[in-house]
Amino acid sequence: TQLLEQSPQFLSIQEGENLTVYCNSSSVFSSLQWYRQEPGEGPVLLVTVVTGGEVKKLKRLTFQFGDARKDSSLHITAAQPGDTGLYLCADYWISGAGSYQLTFGKGTKLSVIP
Amino acid sequence: GAGVSQTPSNKVTEKGKYVELRCDPISGHTALYWYRQSLGQGPEFLIYFQGTGAADDSGLPNDRFFAVRPEGSVSTLKIQRTERGDSAVYLCASSLTGDSSGYGYTFGSGTRLTVV
C-alpha cells in the first residue's frame, strides 16, 4: 500500500513570506497531483505532473517533481491570505478494475496571516 | 448543473440509524466517485461508477455501506446501522469518462456526517 507523507503538517506565516511544502511517497507515483482544499469545500486540482524532474508554474506557485518520481515540492512566493487552505498531494493511478483513483496524503494546513 | 452538488451539506444522526447521502454530478459526466475524508486525513476512495454500474467498490469499508446510480446520473451513498467511526466528510466527484489525463475530476463540497 502506497503511503504519502506531507510536511509540515501545519504552517502559519505572514503575508508576503515565501514557503515550501513537501510530499514524499513510499513508491513511485503514476502521476502526481496537487490540490488545495478550503474549509467546507472539496479539493480543487492545481496541477498534474508526470515526468521526473518536471517543474510547473502556476502564477506564484512552483511545483517540482523529483527525478525518481517519489517526491515533490510546492513553493509559494509572496504568500497571500487567499492562499490559506489545506494542500494535498495525491497519486492519480488506475486500478485493476479500471477506475482512476486518487491516493491522498494527509495534507499541509497553511494559514497566511494578513 | 455547473458543478457537483451534494445534499445534505450536514447530517447529524444517532448511532444505529440509516442515512442516505446524495450526489448530483456535472451533466454528461459518466464517471462518478465517492471518497471519505476523516478529520485530519486526506480523502480515501470508496467506490467508482461508470454509467449505472459500480465498476470498482473495493474501497467500501464493510457491508453497511452501499451506493447506487440507477439512471447513470444521480448517485446515493447509503449507510446502515451507523457507527460513530463513520463520522466524516463524504465527497463525491465526477468526470467525463474514466479520464486518463487526470484533468477531469471535479469534487463536490461534501456532506459532513456526524454520528452521535
Tab-separated table of C-alpha atoms in Angstrom:
chain	number	residue	atom	x	y	z
A	1	THR	CA	0.000	0.000	0.000
A	2	GLN	CA	1.378	3.374	-1.025
A	3	LEU	CA	1.959	5.895	1.772
A	4	LEU	CA	2.205	9.627	1.084
A	5	GLU	CA	3.830	11.786	3.734
A	6	GLN	CA	3.395	15.536	3.651
A	7	SER	CA	5.376	18.034	5.666
A	8	PRO	CA	4.968	20.176	7.545
A	9	GLN	CA	1.519	19.274	8.841
A	10	PHE	CA	0.794	22.883	9.803
A	11	LEU	CA	2.317	26.145	8.629
A	12	SER	CA	1.438	29.663	9.717
A	13	ILE	CA	3.174	32.554	8.003
A	14	GLN	CA	2.837	36.280	7.446
A	15	GLU	CA	1.551	37.714	4.198
A	16	GLY	CA	4.396	38.285	1.752
A	17	GLU	CA	6.609	35.452	3.004
A	18	ASN	CA	7.767	32.521	0.876
A	19	LEU	CA	7.171	28.900	1.804
A	20	THR	CA	7.748	25.349	0.631
A	21	VAL	CA	5.772	22.213	1.442
A	22	TYR	CA	6.792	18.674	0.658
A	23	CYS	CA	5.299	15.372	-0.411
A	24	ASN	CA	7.132	12.036	-0.228
A	25	SER	CA	5.860	8.679	-1.419
A	26	SER	CA	6.794	5.156	-0.363
A	27	SER	CA	6.593	4.150	-4.040
A	28	VAL	CA	6.854	5.739	-7.469
A	29	PHE	CA	3.951	7.966	-8.465
A	30	SER	CA	1.851	7.068	-11.501
A	31	SER	CA	1.140	10.757	-11.847
A	32	LEU	CA	1.279	13.315	-9.098
A	33	GLN	CA	-1.418	15.861	-8.456
A	34	TRP	CA	-1.562	18.781	-6.039
A	35	TYR	CA	-4.887	20.029	-4.719
A	36	ARG	CA	-5.990	22.904	-2.495
A	37	GLN	CA	-8.970	22.435	-0.239
A	38	GLU	CA	-10.680	25.304	1.564
A	39	PRO	CA	-12.867	24.754	4.637
A	40	GLY	CA	-16.259	23.341	3.729
A	41	GLU	CA	-15.249	22.698	0.118
A	42	GLY	CA	-13.951	19.805	-1.925
A	43	PRO	CA	-10.366	19.641	-3.193
A	44	VAL	CA	-9.591	21.701	-6.286
A	45	LEU	CA	-6.923	20.493	-8.688
A	46	LEU	CA	-3.899	22.804	-9.012
A	47	VAL	CA	-1.537	20.786	-11.205
A	48	THR	CA	-0.701	17.355	-12.599
A	49	VAL	CA	2.920	16.298	-13.141
A	50	VAL	CA	4.028	13.098	-14.785
A	51	THR	CA	7.701	13.321	-15.802
A	52	GLY	CA	10.561	13.046	-13.304
A	53	GLY	CA	12.353	16.382	-12.874
A	54	GLU	CA	9.365	18.306	-14.215
A	55	VAL	CA	8.783	21.856	-12.987
A	56	LYS	CA	5.457	23.628	-13.439
A	57	LYS	CA	4.493	27.158	-12.515
A	58	LEU	CA	1.049	28.492	-11.756
A	59	LYS	CA	1.330	32.224	-11.036
A	60	ARG	CA	3.116	32.376	-7.646
A	61	LEU	CA	3.114	28.597	-7.193
A	62	THR	CA	6.017	26.436	-8.389
A	63	PHE	CA	5.707	22.654	-8.405
A	64	GLN	CA	8.729	20.361	-8.663
A	65	PHE	CA	8.670	16.642	-9.241
A	66	GLY	CA	11.699	14.637	-8.122
A	67	ASP	CA	13.860	12.841	-10.659
A	68	ALA	CA	12.975	9.475	-9.136
A	69	ARG	CA	9.257	10.358	-9.195
A	70	LYS	CA	8.864	9.658	-5.481
A	71	ASP	CA	8.841	13.178	-4.099
A	72	SER	CA	7.564	16.638	-4.879
A	73	SER	CA	7.608	20.150	-3.513
A	74	LEU	CA	5.280	23.106	-3.778
A	75	HIS	CA	6.800	26.563	-3.373
A	76	ILE	CA	4.668	29.673	-2.907
A	77	THR	CA	6.212	33.088	-3.435
A	78	ALA	CA	4.879	36.132	-1.589
A	79	ALA	CA	2.026	34.281	0.091
A	80	GLN	CA	-1.361	35.973	0.282
A	81	PRO	CA	-4.320	35.345	2.606
A	82	GLY	CA	-6.152	33.786	-0.337
A	83	ASP	CA	-3.529	31.005	-0.351
A	84	THR	CA	-4.857	29.782	3.006
A	85	GLY	CA	-6.094	26.204	2.850
A	86	LEU	CA	-5.195	22.528	3.008
A	87	TYR	CA	-2.668	21.494	0.371
A	88	LEU	CA	-2.968	17.854	-0.608
A	89	CYS	CA	-0.727	15.792	-2.804
A	90	ALA	CA	-2.130	12.683	-4.465
A	91	ASP	CA	-1.153	9.836	-6.720
A	92	TYR	CA	-3.531	9.500	-9.686
A	93	TRP	CA	-3.487	5.869	-10.778
A	94	ILE	CA	-5.604	3.257	-12.498
A	95	SER	CA	-6.747	0.233	-10.548
A	96	GLY	CA	-7.067	-3.314	-11.818
A	97	ALA	CA	-10.807	-2.716	-12.055
A	98	GLY	CA	-10.229	0.218	-14.399
A	99	SER	CA	-11.051	3.061	-12.043
A	100	TYR	CA	-8.861	6.158	-11.990
A	101	GLN	CA	-8.300	6.607	-8.270
A	102	LEU	CA	-6.575	9.129	-6.086
A	103	THR	CA	-4.439	8.192	-3.099
A	104	PHE	CA	-4.009	11.291	-0.955
A	105	GLY	CA	-1.560	12.393	1.694
A	106	LYS	CA	-2.838	13.973	4.910
A	107	GLY	CA	-2.077	17.446	3.688
A	108	THR	CA	-0.353	20.605	4.878
A	109	LYS	CA	-2.650	23.137	6.513
A	110	LEU	CA	-1.453	26.614	5.546
A	111	SER	CA	-2.548	29.820	7.246
A	112	VAL	CA	-1.433	33.137	5.775
A	113	ILE	CA	-1.881	35.959	8.245
A	114	PRO	CA	-2.603	39.433	6.822
B	1	GLY	CA	-25.603	21.878	-13.240
B	2	ALA	CA	-22.442	23.891	-13.179
B	3	GLY	CA	-20.765	21.811	-10.505
B	4	VAL	CA	-21.119	18.647	-8.456
B	5	SER	CA	-23.954	19.091	-5.968
B	6	GLN	CA	-24.128	17.141	-2.712
B	7	THR	CA	-27.015	17.086	-0.286
B	8	PRO	CA	-27.402	17.496	2.577
B	9	SER	CA	-24.354	19.591	3.377
B	10	ASN	CA	-24.553	18.475	7.000
B	11	LYS	CA	-26.202	15.459	8.570
B	12	VAL	CA	-26.349	14.539	12.240
B	13	THR	CA	-27.697	11.110	13.055
B	14	GLU	CA	-27.886	8.793	16.013
B	15	LYS	CA	-25.780	5.672	16.261
B	16	GLY	CA	-27.568	2.746	14.659
B	17	LYS	CA	-29.658	4.820	12.259
B	18	TYR	CA	-29.724	4.615	8.464
B	19	VAL	CA	-28.589	7.551	6.308
B	20	GLU	CA	-28.594	8.418	2.619
B	21	LEU	CA	-26.230	10.920	1.032
B	22	ARG	CA	-26.969	12.278	-2.428
B	23	CYS	CA	-24.656	13.339	-5.239
B	24	ASP	CA	-25.752	15.148	-8.404
B	25	PRO	CA	-22.791	15.123	-10.828
B	26	ILE	CA	-21.972	17.524	-13.625
B	27	SER	CA	-24.369	16.943	-16.516
B	28	GLY	CA	-22.936	14.481	-19.020
B	29	HIS	CA	-20.229	13.139	-16.727
B	30	THR	CA	-20.308	9.354	-16.918
B	31	ALA	CA	-17.745	8.614	-14.212
B	32	LEU	CA	-18.695	9.209	-10.566
B	33	TYR	CA	-16.614	8.630	-7.443
B	34	TRP	CA	-17.265	8.649	-3.707
B	35	TYR	CA	-14.476	9.457	-1.251
B	36	ARG	CA	-14.471	9.761	2.545
B	37	GLN	CA	-12.357	12.306	4.434
B	38	SER	CA	-11.942	11.767	8.151
B	39	LEU	CA	-10.723	14.555	10.417
B	40	GLY	CA	-7.066	15.320	9.804
B	41	GLN	CA	-6.811	12.929	6.862
B	42	GLY	CA	-6.824	13.150	3.104
B	43	PRO	CA	-9.800	11.757	1.181
B	44	GLU	CA	-9.962	7.970	0.773
B	45	PHE	CA	-11.544	6.164	-2.177
B	46	LEU	CA	-14.832	4.342	-1.583
B	47	ILE	CA	-16.477	3.464	-4.900
B	48	TYR	CA	-16.428	4.249	-8.633
B	49	PHE	CA	-19.337	4.203	-11.085
B	50	GLN	CA	-19.038	4.190	-14.849
B	51	GLY	CA	-22.573	4.852	-16.023
B	52	THR	CA	-25.065	2.908	-13.922
B	53	GLY	CA	-22.753	0.161	-12.724
B	54	ALA	CA	-20.379	0.112	-9.777
B	55	ALA	CA	-17.170	-0.677	-11.621
B	56	ASP	CA	-14.993	-0.671	-8.503
B	57	ASP	CA	-16.328	-0.864	-4.933
B	58	SER	CA	-13.055	-2.010	-3.373
B	59	GLY	CA	-12.890	0.978	-1.037
B	60	LEU	CA	-16.174	0.386	0.777
B	61	PRO	CA	-15.155	-0.419	4.383
B	62	ASN	CA	-17.803	-3.066	5.071
B	63	ASP	CA	-21.254	-4.284	4.028
B	64	ARG	CA	-23.013	-1.494	5.909
B	65	PHE	CA	-22.043	0.790	3.042
B	66	PHE	CA	-23.806	0.634	-0.310
B	67	ALA	CA	-24.156	3.003	-3.259
B	68	VAL	CA	-26.408	3.159	-6.296
B	69	ARG	CA	-26.660	5.152	-9.501
B	70	PRO	CA	-29.801	3.765	-11.160
B	71	GLU	CA	-30.056	6.101	-14.149
B	72	GLY	CA	-26.396	6.898	-14.638
B	73	SER	CA	-26.666	10.380	-13.183
B	74	VAL	CA	-27.557	10.987	-9.515
B	75	SER	CA	-25.922	8.664	-7.014
B	76	THR	CA	-26.885	7.828	-3.450
B	77	LEU	CA	-24.497	6.519	-0.808
B	78	LYS	CA	-26.342	4.522	1.820
B	79	ILE	CA	-25.015	3.675	5.271
B	80	GLN	CA	-26.843	1.216	7.509
B	81	ARG	CA	-26.534	0.907	11.300
B	82	THR	CA	-24.286	3.949	11.505
B	83	GLU	CA	-21.377	3.951	13.957
B	84	ARG	CA	-19.501	6.872	15.495
B	85	GLY	CA	-16.485	5.903	13.389
B	86	ASP	CA	-18.492	6.686	10.246
B	87	SER	CA	-18.339	10.387	11.121
B	88	ALA	CA	-16.500	12.094	8.278
B	89	VAL	CA	-16.961	14.286	5.225
B	90	TYR	CA	-18.236	12.261	2.285
B	91	LEU	CA	-17.060	13.709	-1.027
B	92	CYS	CA	-18.423	12.977	-4.461
B	93	ALA	CA	-16.547	13.666	-7.706
B	94	SER	CA	-17.387	13.264	-11.369
B	95	SER	CA	-15.544	13.266	-14.684
B	96	LEU	CA	-16.400	12.930	-18.371
B	97	THR	CA	-15.002	9.424	-18.735
B	98	GLY	CA	-12.501	7.358	-16.817
B	99	ASP	CA	-10.217	10.268	-17.690
B	100	SER	CA	-6.668	9.126	-18.210
B	101	SER	CA	-5.496	12.735	-18.396
B	102	GLY	CA	-6.189	13.464	-14.759
B	103	TYR	CA	-7.731	16.829	-15.507
B	104	GLY	CA	-11.392	15.955	-15.384
B	105	TYR	CA	-12.054	15.230	-11.716
B	106	THR	CA	-14.423	17.767	-10.112
B	107	PHE	CA	-15.286	17.372	-6.442
B	108	GLY	CA	-18.436	18.486	-4.704
B	109	SER	CA	-18.383	20.346	-1.398
B	110	GLY	CA	-19.165	17.190	0.532
B	111	THR	CA	-21.642	16.042	3.162
B	112	ARG	CA	-20.402	16.284	6.737
B	113	LEU	CA	-21.835	13.284	8.583
B	114	THR	CA	-21.791	13.257	12.368
B	115	VAL	CA	-22.910	10.151	14.234
B	116	VAL	CA	-23.753	10.818	17.878
